[in-house]
JSON list of C-alpha atoms in Angstrom, two decimals:
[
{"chain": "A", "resi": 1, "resn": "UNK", "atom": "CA", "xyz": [-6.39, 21.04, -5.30]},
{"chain": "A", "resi": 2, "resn": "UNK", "atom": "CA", "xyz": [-7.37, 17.62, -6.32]},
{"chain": "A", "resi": 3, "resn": "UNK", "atom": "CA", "xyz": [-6.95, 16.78, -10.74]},
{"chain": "A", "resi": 4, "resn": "UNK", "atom": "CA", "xyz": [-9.56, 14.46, -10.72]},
{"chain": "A", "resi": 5, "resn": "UNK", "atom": "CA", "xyz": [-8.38, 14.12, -14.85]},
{"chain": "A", "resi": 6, "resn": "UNK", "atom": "CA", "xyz": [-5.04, 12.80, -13.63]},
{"chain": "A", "resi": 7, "resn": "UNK", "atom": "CA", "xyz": [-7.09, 10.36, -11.71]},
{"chain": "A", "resi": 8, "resn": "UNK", "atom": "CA", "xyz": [-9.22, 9.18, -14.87]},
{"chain": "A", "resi": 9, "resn": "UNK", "atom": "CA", "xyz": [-5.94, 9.04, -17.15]},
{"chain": "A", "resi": 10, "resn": "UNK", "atom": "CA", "xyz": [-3.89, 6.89, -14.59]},
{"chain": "A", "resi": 11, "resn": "UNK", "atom": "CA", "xyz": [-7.59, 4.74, -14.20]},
{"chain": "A", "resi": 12, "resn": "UNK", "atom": "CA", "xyz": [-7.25, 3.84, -18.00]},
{"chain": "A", "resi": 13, "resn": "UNK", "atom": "CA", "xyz": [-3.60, 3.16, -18.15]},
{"chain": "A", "resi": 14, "resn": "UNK", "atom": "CA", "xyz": [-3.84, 0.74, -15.18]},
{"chain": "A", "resi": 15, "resn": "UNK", "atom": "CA", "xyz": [-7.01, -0.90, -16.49]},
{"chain": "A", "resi": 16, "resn": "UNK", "atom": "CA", "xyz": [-5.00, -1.44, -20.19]},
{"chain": "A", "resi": 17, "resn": "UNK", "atom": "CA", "xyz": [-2.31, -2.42, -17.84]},
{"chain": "A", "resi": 18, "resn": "UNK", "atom": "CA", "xyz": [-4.15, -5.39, -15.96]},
{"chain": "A", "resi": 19, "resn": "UNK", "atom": "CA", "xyz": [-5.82, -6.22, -19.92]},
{"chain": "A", "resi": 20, "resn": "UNK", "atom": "CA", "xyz": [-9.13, -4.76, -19.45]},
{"chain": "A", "resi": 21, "resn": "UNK", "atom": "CA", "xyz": [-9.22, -2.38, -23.08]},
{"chain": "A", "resi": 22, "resn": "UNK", "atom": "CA", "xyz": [-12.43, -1.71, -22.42]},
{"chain": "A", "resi": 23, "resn": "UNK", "atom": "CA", "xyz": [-14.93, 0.36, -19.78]},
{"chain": "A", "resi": 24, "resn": "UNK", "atom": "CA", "xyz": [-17.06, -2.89, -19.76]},
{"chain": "A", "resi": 25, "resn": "UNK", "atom": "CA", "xyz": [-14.15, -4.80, -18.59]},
{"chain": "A", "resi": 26, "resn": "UNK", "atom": "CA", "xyz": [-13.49, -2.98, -15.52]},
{"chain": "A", "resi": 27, "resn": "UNK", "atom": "CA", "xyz": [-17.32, -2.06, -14.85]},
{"chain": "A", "resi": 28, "resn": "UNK", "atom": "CA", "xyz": [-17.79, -6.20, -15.15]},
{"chain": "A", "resi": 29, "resn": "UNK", "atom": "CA", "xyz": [-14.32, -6.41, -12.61]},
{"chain": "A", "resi": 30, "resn": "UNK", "atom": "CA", "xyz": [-15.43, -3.70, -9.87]},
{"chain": "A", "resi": 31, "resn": "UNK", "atom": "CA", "xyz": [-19.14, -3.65, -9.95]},
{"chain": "A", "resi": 32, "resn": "UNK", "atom": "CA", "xyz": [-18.97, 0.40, -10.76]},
{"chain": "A", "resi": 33, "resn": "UNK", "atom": "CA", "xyz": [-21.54, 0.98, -13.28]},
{"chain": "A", "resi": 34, "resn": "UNK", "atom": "CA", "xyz": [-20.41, 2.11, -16.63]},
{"chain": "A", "resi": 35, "resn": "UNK", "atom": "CA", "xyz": [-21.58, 5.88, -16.49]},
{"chain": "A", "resi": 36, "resn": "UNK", "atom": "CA", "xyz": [-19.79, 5.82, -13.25]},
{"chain": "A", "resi": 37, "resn": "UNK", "atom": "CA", "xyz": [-16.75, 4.93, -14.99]},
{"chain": "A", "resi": 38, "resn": "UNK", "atom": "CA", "xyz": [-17.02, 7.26, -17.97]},
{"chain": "A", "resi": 39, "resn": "UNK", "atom": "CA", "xyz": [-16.93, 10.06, -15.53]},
{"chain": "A", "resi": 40, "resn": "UNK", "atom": "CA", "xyz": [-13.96, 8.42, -13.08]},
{"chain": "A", "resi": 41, "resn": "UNK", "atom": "CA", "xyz": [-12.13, 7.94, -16.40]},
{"chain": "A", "resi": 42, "resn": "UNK", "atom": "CA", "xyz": [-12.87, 11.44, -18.01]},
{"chain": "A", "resi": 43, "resn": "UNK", "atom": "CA", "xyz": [-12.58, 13.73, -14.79]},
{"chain": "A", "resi": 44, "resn": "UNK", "atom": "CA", "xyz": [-16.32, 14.91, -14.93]},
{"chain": "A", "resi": 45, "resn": "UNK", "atom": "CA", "xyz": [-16.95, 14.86, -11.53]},
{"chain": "A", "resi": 46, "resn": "UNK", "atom": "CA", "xyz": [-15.29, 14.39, -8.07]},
{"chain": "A", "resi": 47, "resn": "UNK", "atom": "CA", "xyz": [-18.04, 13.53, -5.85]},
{"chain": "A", "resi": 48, "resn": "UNK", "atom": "CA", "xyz": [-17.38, 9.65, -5.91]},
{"chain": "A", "resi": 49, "resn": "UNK", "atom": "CA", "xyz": [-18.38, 8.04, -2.44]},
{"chain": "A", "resi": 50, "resn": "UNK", "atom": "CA", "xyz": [-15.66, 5.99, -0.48]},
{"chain": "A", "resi": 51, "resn": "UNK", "atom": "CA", "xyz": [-17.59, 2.77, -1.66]},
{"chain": "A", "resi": 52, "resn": "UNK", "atom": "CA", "xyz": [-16.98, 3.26, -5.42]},
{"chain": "A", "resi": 53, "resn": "UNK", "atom": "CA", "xyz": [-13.23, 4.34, -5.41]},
{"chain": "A", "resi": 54, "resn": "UNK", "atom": "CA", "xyz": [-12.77, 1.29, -2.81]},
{"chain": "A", "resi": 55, "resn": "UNK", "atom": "CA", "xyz": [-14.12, -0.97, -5.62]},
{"chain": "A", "resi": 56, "resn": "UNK", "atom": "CA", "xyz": [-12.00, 0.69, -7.77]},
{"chain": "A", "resi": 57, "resn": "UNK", "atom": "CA", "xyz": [-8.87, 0.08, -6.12]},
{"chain": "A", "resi": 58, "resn": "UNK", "atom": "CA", "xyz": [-9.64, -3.20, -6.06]},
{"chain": "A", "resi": 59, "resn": "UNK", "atom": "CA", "xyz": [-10.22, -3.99, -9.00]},
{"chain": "A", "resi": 60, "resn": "UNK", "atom": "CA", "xyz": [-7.03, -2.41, -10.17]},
{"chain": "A", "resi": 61, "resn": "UNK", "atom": "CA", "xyz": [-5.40, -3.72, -7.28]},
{"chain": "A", "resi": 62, "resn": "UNK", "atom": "CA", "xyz": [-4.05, -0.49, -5.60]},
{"chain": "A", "resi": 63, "resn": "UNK", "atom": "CA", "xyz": [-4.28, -0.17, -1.87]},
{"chain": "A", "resi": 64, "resn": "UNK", "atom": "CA", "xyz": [-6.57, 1.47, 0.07]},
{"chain": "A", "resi": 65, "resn": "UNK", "atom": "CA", "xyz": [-6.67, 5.66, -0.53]},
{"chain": "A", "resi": 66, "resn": "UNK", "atom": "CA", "xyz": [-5.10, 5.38, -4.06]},
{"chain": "A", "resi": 67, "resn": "UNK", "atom": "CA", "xyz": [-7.02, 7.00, -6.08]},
{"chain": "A", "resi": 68, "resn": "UNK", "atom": "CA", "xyz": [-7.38, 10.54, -3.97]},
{"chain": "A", "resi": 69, "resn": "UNK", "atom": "CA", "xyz": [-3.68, 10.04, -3.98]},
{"chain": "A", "resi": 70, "resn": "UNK", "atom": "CA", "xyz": [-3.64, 9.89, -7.61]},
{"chain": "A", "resi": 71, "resn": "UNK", "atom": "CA", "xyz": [-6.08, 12.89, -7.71]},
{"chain": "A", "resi": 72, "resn": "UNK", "atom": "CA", "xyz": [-4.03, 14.78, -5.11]},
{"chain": "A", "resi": 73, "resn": "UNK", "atom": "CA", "xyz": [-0.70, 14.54, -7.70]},
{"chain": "A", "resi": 74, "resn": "UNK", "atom": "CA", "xyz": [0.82, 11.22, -5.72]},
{"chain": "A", "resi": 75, "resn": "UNK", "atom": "CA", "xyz": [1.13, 8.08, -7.07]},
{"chain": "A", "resi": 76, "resn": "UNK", "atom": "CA", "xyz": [-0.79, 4.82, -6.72]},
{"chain": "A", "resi": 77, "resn": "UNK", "atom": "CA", "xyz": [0.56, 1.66, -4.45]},
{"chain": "A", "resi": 78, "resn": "UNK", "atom": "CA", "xyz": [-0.17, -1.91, -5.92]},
{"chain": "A", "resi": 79, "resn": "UNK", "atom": "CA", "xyz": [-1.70, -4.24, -3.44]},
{"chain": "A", "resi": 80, "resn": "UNK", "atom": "CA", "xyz": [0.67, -6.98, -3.06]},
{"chain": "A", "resi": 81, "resn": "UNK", "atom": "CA", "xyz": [-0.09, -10.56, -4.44]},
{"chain": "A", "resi": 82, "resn": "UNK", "atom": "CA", "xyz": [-1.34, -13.20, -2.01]},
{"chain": "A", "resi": 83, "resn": "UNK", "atom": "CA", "xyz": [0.74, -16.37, -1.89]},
{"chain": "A", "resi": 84, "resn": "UNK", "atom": "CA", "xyz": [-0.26, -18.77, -4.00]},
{"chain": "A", "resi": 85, "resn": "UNK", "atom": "CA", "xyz": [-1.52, -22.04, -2.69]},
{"chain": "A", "resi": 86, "resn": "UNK", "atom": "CA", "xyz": [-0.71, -25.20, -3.55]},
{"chain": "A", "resi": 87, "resn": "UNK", "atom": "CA", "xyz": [-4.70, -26.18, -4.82]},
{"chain": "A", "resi": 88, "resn": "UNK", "atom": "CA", "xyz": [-4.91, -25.87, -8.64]},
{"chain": "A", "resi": 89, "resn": "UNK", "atom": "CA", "xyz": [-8.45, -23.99, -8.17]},
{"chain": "A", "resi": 90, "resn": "UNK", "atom": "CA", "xyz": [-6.59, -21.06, -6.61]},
{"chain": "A", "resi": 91, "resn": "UNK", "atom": "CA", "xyz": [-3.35, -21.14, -7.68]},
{"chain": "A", "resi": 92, "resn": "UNK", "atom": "CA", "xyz": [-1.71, -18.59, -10.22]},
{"chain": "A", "resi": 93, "resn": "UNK", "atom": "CA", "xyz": [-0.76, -20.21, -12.95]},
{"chain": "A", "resi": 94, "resn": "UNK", "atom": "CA", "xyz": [1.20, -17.53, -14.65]},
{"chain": "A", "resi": 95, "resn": "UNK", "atom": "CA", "xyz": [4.04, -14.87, -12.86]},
{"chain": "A", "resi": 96, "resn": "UNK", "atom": "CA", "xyz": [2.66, -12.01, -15.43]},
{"chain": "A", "resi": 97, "resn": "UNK", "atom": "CA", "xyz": [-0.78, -12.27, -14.57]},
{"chain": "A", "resi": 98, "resn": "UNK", "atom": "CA", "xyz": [-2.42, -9.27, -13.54]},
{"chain": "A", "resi": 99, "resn": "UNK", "atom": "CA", "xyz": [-2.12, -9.36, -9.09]},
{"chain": "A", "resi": 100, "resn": "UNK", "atom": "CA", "xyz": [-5.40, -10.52, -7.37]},
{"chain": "A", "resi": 101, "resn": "UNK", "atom": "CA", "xyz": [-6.98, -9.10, -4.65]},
{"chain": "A", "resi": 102, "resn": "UNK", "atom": "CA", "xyz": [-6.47, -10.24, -1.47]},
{"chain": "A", "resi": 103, "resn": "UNK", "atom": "CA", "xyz": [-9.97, -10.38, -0.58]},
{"chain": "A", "resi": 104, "resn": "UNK", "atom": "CA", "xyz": [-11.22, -12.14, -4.15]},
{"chain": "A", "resi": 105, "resn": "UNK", "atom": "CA", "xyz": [-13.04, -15.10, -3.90]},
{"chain": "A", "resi": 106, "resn": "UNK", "atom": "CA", "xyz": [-11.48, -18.71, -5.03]},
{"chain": "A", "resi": 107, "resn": "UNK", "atom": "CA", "xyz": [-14.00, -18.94, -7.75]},
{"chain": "A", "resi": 108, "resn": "UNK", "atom": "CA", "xyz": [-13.50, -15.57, -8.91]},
{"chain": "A", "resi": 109, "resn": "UNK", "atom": "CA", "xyz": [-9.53, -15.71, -9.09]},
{"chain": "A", "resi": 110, "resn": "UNK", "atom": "CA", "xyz": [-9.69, -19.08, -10.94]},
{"chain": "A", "resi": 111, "resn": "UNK", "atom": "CA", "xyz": [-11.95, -17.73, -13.50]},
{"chain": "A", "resi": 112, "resn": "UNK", "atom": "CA", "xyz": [-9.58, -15.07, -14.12]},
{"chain": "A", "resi": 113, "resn": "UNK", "atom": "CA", "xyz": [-6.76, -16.82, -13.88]},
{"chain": "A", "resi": 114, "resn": "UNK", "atom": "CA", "xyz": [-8.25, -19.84, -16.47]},
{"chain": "A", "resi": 115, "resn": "UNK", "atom": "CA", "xyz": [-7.11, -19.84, -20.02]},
{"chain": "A", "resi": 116, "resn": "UNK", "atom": "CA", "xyz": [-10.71, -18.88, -21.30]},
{"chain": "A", "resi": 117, "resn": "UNK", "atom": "CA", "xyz": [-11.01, -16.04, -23.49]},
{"chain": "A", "resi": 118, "resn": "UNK", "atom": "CA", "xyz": [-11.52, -12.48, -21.30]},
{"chain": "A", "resi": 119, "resn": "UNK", "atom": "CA", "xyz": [-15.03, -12.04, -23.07]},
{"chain": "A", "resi": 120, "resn": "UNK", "atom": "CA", "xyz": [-16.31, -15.50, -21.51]},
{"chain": "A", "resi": 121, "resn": "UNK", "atom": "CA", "xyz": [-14.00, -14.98, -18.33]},
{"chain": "A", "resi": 122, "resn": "UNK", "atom": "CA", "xyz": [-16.29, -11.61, -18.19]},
{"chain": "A", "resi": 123, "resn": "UNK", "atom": "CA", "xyz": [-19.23, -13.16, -18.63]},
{"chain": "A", "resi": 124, "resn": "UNK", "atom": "CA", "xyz": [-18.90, -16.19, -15.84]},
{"chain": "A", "resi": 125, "resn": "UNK", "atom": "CA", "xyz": [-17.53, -13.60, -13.55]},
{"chain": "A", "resi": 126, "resn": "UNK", "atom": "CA", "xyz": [-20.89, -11.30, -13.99]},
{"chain": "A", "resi": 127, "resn": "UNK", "atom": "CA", "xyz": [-22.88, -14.77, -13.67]},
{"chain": "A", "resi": 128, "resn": "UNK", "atom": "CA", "xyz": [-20.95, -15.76, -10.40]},
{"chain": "A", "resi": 129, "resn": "UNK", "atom": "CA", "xyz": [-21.38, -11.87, -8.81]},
{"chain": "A", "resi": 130, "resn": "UNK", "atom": "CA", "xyz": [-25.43, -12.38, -9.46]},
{"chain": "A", "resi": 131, "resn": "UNK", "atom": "CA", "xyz": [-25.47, -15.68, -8.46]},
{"chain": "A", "resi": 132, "resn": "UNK", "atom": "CA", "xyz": [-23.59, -14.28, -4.98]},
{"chain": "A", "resi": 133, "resn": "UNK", "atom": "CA", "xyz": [-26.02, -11.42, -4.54]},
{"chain": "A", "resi": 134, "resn": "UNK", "atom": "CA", "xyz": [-28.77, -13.38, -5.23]},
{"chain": "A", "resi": 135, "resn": "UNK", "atom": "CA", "xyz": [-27.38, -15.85, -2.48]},
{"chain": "A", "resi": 136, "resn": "UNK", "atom": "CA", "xyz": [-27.09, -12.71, -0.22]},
{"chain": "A", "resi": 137, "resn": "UNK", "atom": "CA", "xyz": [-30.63, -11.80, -0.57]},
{"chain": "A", "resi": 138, "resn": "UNK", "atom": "CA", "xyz": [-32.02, -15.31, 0.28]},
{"chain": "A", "resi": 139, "resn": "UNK", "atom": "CA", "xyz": [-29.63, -15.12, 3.36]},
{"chain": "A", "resi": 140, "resn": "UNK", "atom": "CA", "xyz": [-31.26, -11.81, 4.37]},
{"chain": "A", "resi": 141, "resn": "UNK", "atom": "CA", "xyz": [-34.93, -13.20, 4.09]},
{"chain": "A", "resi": 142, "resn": "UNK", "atom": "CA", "xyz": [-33.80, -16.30, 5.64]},
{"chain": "A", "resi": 143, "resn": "UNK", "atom": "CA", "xyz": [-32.49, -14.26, 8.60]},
{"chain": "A", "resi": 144, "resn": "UNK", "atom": "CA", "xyz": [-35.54, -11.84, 8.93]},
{"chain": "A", "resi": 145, "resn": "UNK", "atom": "CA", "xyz": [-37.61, -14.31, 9.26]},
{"chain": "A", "resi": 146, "resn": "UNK", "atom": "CA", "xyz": [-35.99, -16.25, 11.20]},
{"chain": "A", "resi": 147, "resn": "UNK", "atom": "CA", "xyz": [-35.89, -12.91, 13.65]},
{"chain": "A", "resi": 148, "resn": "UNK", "atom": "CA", "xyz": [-39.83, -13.16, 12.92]},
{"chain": "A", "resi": 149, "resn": "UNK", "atom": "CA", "xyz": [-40.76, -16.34, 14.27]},
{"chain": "A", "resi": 150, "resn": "UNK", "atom": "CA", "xyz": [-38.02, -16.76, 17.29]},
{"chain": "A", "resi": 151, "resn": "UNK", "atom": "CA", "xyz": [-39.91, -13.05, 18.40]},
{"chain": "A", "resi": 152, "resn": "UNK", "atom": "CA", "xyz": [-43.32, -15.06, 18.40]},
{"chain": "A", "resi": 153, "resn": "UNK", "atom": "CA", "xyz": [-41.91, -18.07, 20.47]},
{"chain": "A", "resi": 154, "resn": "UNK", "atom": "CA", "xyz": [-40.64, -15.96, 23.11]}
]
């Protein structure tokens, strides 16, 4: 039987863990919707879709299948950190900073890793995430209609 609380409990211990006090902090860091959170965080429900507790465990940098490990009474397993290169935009500047996921973006890790308060880290962070899904949608016009008019040429 899963214990979806033990899940939400070990969810807000990590989170204070990697210095995110707040919901908002780890909403802004995994792209989960607050609500979504509240009920990770308080047990409510266990109905969450692969795609949420994936951006979950990245954004608290546990490995893949963490948290229904954490639900099923096991533990979690922290991602390991990616070597740090020698470029100053991507390079961790402190041992004790919170681990990064391997799959984070340059821009993204040196945001978190600058020396900028968290609230303004937070807020370039949500900036950069809608100016990459905005990208993302221009990309998918550009291709359809690209599909569009190569169809009418042939």
């Amino acid at each position: 039987m899963s214990d979806w609380k033990r899940l939400g409990d070990t969810v807000i211990s990590r989170r204070i863990e990697l210095k995110m006090p707040n919901r908002d902090d780890l909403a802004t860091a995994s792209g989960i919707s607050y609500r979504i959170l509240g009920d990770i965080e308080t047990g409510r429900r266990s109905n969450f879709d692969r795609t949420t507790l994936a951006k979950l465990e990245q954004a608290l940098h546990w490995t893949a299948g963490s948290a229904r490990t954490i639900a099923e009474g096991g533990e979690a397993t922290v991602a390991t950190r990616p070597a740090a290169t020698e470029h100053p935009d991507t390079a961790t500047p402190h041992a004790n900073d919170a681990a990064l996921s391997q799959d984070e973006e340059p821009s993204l890790a040196r945001v978190r890793n600058s020396d900028l308060p968290d609230a303004t880290k937070a807020k370039i962070i949500r900036l950069l995430r809608a100016d990459q899904q905005r990208a993302a949608r221009e990309r998918d016009a550009l291709a359809e209609n690209l599909i569009r008019e190569l169809r009418e040429d042939a």
